[in-house]
Short mmCIF file of C-alpha atoms in Angstrom, two decimals:
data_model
loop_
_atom_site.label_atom_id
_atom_site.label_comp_id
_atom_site.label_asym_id
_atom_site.label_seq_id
_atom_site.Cartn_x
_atom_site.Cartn_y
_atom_site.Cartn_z
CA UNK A 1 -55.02 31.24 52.06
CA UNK A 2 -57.45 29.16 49.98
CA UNK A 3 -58.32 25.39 51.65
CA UNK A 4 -57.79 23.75 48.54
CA UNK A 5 -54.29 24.91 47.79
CA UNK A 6 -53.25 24.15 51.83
CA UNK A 7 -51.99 26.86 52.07
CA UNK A 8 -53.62 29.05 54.98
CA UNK A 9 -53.12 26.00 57.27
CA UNK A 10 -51.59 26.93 60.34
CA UNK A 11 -49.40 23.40 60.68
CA UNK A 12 -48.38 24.29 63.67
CA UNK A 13 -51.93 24.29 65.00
CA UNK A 14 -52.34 20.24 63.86
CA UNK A 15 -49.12 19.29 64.90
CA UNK A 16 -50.22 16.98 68.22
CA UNK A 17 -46.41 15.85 68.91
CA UNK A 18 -44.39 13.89 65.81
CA UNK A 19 -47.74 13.86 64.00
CA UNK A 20 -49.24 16.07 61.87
CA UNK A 21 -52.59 15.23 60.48
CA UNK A 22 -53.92 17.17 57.19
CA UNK A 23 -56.41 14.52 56.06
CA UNK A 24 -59.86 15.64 54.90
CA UNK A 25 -58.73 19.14 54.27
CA UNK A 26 -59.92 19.05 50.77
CA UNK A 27 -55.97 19.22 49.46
CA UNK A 28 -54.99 19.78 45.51
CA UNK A 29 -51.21 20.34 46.54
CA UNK A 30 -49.11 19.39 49.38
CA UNK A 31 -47.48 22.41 51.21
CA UNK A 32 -44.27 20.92 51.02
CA UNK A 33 -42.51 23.74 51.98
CA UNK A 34 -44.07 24.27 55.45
CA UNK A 35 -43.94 20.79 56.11
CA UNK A 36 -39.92 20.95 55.56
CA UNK A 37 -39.88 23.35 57.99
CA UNK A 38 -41.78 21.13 60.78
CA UNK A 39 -39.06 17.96 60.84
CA UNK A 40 -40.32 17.06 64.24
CA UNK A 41 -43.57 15.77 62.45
CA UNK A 42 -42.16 12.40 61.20
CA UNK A 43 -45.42 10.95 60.68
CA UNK A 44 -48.02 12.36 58.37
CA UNK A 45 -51.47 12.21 57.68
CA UNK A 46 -52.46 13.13 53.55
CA UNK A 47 -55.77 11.04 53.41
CA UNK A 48 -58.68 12.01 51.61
CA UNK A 49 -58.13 14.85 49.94
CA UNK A 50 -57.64 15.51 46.22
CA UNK A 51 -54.04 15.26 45.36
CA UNK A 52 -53.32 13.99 41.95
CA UNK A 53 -49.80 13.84 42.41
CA UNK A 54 -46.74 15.05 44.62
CA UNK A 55 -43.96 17.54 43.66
CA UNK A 56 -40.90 16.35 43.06
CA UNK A 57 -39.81 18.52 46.19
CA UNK A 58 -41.59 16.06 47.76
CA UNK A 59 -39.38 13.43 48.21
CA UNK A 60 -36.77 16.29 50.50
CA UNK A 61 -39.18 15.59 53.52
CA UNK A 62 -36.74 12.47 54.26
CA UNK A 63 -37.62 12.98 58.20
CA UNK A 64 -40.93 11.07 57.22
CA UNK A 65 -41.59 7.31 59.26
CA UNK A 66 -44.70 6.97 58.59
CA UNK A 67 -47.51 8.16 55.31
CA UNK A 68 -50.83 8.14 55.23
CA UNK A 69 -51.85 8.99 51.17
CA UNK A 70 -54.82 6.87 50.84
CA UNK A 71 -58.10 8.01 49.44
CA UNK A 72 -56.58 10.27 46.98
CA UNK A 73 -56.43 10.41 43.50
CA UNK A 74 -52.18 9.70 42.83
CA UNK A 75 -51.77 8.48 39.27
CA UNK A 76 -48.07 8.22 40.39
CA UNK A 77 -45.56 8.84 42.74
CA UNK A 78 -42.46 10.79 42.15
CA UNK A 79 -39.28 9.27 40.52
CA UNK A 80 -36.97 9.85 43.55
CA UNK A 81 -39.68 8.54 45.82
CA UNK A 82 -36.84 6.41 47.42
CA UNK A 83 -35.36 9.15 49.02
CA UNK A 84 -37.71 8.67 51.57
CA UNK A 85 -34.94 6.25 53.55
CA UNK A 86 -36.38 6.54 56.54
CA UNK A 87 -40.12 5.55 55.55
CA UNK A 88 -41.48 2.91 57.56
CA UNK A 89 -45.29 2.70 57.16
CA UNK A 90 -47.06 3.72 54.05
CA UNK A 91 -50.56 3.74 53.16
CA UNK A 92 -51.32 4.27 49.50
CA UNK A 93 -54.79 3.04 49.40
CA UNK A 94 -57.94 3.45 46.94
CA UNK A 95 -55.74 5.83 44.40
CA UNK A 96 -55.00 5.13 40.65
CA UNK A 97 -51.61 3.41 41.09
CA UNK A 98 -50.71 1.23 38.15
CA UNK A 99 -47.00 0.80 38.94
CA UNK A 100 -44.44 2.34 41.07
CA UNK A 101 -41.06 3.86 40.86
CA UNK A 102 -37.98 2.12 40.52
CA UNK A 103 -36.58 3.78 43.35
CA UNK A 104 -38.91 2.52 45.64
CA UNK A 105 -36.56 -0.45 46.07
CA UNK A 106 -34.45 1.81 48.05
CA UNK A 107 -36.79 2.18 50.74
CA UNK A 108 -35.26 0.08 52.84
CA UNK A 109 -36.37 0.55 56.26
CA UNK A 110 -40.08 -0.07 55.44
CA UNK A 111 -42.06 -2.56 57.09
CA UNK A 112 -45.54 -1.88 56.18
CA UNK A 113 -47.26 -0.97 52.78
CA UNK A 114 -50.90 -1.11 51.84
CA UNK A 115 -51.62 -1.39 47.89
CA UNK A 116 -55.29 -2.24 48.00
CA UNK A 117 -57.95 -0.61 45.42
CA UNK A 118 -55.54 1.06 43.24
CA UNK A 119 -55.49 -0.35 39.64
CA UNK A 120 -52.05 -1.97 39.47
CA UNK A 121 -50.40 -4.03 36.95
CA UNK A 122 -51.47 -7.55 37.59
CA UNK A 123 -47.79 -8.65 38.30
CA UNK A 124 -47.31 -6.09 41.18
CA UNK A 125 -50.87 -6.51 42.32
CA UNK A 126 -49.88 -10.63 42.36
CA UNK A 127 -46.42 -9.76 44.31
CA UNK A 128 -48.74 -7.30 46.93
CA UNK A 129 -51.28 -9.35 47.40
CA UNK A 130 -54.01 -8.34 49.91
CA UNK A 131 -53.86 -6.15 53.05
CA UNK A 132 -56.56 -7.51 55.33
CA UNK A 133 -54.39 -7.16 58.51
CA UNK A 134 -50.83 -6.06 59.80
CA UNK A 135 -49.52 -9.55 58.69
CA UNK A 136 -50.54 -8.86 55.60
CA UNK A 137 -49.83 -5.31 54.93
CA UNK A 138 -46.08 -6.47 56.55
CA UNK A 139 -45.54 -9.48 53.91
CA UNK A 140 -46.70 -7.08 51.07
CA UNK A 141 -44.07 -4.60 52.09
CA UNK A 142 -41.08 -6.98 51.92
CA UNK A 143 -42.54 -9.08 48.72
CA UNK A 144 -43.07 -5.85 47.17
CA UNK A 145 -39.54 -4.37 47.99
CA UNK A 146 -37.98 -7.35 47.09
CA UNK A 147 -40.24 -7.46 43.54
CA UNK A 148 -39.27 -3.78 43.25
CA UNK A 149 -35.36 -4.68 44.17
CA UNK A 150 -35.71 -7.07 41.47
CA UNK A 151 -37.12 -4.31 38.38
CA UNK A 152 -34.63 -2.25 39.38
CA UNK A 153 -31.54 -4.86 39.03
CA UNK A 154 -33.27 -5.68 35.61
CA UNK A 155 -33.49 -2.25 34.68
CA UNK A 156 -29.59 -1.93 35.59
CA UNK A 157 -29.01 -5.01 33.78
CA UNK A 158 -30.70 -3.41 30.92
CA UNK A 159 -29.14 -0.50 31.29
CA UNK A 160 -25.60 -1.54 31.68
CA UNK A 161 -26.96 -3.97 28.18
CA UNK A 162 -28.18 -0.50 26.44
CA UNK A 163 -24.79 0.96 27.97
CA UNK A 164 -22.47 -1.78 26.45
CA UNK A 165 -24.27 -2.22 23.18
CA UNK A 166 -24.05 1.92 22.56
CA UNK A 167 -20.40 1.24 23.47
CA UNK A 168 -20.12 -1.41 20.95
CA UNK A 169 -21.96 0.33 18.57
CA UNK A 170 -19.38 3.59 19.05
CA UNK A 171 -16.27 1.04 18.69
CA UNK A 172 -17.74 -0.42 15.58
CA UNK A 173 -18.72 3.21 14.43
CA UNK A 174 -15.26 4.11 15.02
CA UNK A 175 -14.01 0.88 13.36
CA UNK A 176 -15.94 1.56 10.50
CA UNK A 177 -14.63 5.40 10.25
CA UNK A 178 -11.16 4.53 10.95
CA UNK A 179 -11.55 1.80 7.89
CA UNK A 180 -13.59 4.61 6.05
CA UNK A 181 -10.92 6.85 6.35
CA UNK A 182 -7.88 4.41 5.93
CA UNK A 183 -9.70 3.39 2.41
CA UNK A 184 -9.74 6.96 1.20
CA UNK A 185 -6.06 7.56 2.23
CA UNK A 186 -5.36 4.48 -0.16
CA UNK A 187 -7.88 5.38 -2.38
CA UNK A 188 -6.04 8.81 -2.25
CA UNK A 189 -2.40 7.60 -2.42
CA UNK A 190 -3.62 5.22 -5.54
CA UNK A 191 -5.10 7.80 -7.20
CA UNK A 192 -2.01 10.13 -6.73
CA UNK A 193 0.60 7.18 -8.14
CA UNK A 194 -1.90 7.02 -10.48
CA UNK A 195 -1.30 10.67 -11.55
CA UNK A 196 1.81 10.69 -11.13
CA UNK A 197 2.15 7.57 -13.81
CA UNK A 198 0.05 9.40 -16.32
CA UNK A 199 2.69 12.51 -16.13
CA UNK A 200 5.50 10.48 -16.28
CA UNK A 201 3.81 8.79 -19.36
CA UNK A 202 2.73 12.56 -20.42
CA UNK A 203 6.75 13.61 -20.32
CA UNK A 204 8.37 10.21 -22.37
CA UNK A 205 5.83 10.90 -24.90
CA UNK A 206 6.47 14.85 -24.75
CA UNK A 207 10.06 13.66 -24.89
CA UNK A 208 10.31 11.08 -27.24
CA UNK A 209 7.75 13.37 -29.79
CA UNK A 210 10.70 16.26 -29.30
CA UNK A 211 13.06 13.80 -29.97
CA UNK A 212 11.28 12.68 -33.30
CA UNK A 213 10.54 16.45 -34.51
CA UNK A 214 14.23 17.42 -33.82
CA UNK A 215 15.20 14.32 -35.84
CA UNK A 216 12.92 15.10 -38.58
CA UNK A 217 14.09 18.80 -38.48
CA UNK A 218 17.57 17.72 -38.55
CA UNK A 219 16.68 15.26 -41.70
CA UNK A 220 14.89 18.89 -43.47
CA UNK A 221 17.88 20.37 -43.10
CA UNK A 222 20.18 17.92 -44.75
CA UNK A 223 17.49 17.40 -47.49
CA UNK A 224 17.62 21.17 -47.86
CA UNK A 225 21.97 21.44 -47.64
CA UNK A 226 22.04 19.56 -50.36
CA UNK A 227 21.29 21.35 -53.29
CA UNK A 228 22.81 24.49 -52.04
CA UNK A 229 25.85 22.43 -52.31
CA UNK A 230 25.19 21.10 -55.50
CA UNK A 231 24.48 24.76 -57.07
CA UNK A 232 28.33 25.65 -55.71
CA UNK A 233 30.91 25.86 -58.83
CA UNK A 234 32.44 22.59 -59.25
CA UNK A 235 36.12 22.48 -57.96
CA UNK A 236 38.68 20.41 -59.82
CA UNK A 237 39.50 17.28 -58.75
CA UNK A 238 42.24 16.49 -56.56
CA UNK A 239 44.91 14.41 -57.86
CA UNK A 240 45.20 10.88 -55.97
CA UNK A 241 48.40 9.40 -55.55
CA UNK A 242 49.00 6.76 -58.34
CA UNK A 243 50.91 3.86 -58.81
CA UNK A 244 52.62 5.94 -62.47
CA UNK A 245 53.67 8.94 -60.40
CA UNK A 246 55.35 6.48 -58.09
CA UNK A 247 57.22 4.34 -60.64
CA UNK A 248 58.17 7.58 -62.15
CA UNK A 249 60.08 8.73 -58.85
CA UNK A 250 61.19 5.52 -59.00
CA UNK A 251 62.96 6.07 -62.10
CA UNK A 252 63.67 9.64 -61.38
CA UNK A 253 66.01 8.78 -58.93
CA UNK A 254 67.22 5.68 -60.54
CA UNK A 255 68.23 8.46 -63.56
CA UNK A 256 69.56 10.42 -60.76
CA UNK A 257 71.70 7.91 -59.67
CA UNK A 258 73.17 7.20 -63.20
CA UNK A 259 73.97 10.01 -63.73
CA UNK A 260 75.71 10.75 -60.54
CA UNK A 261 77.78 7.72 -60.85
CA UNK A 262 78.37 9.11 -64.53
CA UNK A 263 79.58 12.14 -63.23
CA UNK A 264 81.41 10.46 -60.52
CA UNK A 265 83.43 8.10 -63.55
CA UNK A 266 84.50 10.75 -66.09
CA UNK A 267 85.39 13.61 -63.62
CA UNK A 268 86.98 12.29 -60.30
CA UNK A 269 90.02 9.35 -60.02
CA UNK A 270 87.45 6.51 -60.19
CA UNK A 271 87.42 6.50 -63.75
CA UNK A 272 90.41 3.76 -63.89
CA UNK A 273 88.27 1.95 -61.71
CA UNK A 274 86.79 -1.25 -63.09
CA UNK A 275 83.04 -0.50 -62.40
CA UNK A 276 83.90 2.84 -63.45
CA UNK A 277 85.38 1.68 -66.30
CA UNK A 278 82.47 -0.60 -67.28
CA UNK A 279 80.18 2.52 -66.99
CA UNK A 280 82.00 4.84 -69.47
CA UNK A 281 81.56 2.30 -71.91
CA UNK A 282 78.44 1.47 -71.83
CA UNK A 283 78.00 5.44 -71.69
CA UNK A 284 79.74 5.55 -74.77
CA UNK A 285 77.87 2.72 -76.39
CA UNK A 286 74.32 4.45 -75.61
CA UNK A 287 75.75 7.74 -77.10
CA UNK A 288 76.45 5.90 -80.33
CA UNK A 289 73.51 4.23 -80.27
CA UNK A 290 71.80 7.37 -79.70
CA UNK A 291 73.86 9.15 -82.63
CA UNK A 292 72.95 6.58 -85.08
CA UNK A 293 69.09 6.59 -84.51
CA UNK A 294 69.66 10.07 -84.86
CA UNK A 295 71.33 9.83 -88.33
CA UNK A 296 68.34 7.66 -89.40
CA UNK A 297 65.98 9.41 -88.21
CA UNK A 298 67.50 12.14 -89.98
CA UNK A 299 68.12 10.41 -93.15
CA UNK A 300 64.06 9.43 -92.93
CA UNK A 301 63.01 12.61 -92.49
CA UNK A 302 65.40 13.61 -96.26
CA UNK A 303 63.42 11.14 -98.06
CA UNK A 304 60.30 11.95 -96.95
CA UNK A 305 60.91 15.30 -98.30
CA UNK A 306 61.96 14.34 -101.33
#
């Protein structure tokens, strides 16, 4: 295998107890797989070679104490670099570090950390400060872990923040749909009473319009009754009652009754009667009478002829 790649390395070979040193072997990549399979080799030498970056699988060699990665060319160090729990000593000099990752804050256990010659943002390069000796390089691992402790609280309190404001925002989205929709079922419940008004209004008018054309029919056909009725034959009039007919029953019977009580006088044994009496005289008077406007009338009628 190729130098560059490291692979070809017999790690085994340049394993000298817990340490395994691979510095100056002119490095693009970091054989992390056949350094996961040496866990004895808990401290490990990277320095000076030409690594740009580590894999991600990188941060699985969590048997690592101690790292040596200075003199390379890291631009950055993995996110989950802070799996490393059981790093103690790192050396990350003269690469192109500008900041590290939040996770670092979870390295815990380390007690030493060299920054120097990397081009950091001026806050972390403040919080490391220099590296001249082991006092140093011990002060800039606990400032640093505390300043990375720190961004990573902030980032959680900006996170939960981001976290609480999306879950606002959904509750007001949510408001605002359940309003949304509770506005179209009125606007949908006005707009069917609505309807329903203008075909009850539709129907009375319907109605009352059949109502007026059955009363206008109805008024046609009296109109048109009436001369049919007038073109009949007239029929004679029928006789009222009158007050003559009545006064003539009136006498009628009174006539009736004379001459019953006539009868009565000259035929049965009443006639010796007083009233009876009284009544075949005056009989007998109106017969004369009668007699003698007979005779004149009679003797009128002579001279007239003569």
């Amino acid at each position: 295998m190729s130098r560059g790649s490291g692979k070809g390395l017999s790690l085994k070979d340049k394993l000298d107890g817990n340490e395994l040193d691979l510095s100056l072997c002119d490095l693009n990549e970091v054989p992390v797989r056949e350094l996961a399979a040496l866990p004895k080799a808990t401290v490990l030498d990277l320095s000076c070679n030409n690594l740009i970056s580590l894999p991600s699988d990188f941060c699985s060699l969590m048997h690592l104490v101690k790292l040596d990665l200075s003199k390379n060319r890291l631009q950055q160090l993995p996110l989950d670099f802070g799996r490393l729990v059981n790093l103690q000593h790192l050396d990350l000099l003269n690469n192109r570090l500008v900041t590290l990752p939040v996770s670092f804050a979870q390295l815990k256990n380390l007690k030493w950390l060299d920054l120097k010659d990397n081009p950091l943002d001026p806050v972390l390069a403040k919080v490391a400060g220099d590296c001249l000796d082991e006092k140093q390089c011990k002060q800039a691992a606990v400032k640093v872990l505390q300043h990375m402790k720190a961004v990573q609280s902030e980032q959680d309190r900006q996170r939960q923040w981001k976290l609480q404001a999306e879950r606002e925002m959904e509750k007001k989205r949510e408001a605002e749909q359940r309003a949304k929709e509770a506005l179209e079922r009125e606007l949908r419940k006005r707009e069917k009473a609505e309807e329903k008004e203008r075909r009850r209004r539709e129907y009375d008018a319907q109605k009352a319009a059949k109502q007026e054309m059955e009363k206008k029919t109805k008024k046609e056909t009296v109109h048109t009754r009436k001369p049919a009725s007038s073109s009949r034959p007239p029929q004679p009039p029928r006789h009222k009652p009158s007050w003559s007919r009545s006064v003539l029953r009136v006498l009628l019977f009174v006539l009736f009754c004379i001459l019953c009580t006539l009868a009565a006088c000259k035929l049965t044994e009443l006639q010796h009667q007083p009233l009876c009496v009284s009544v075949n005289t005056l009989y007998e008077d109106v017969v004369a009478a009668l007699q003698n406007h007979k005779t004149l009338q009679n003797m009128l009628q002579h001279n007239s002829h003569q």
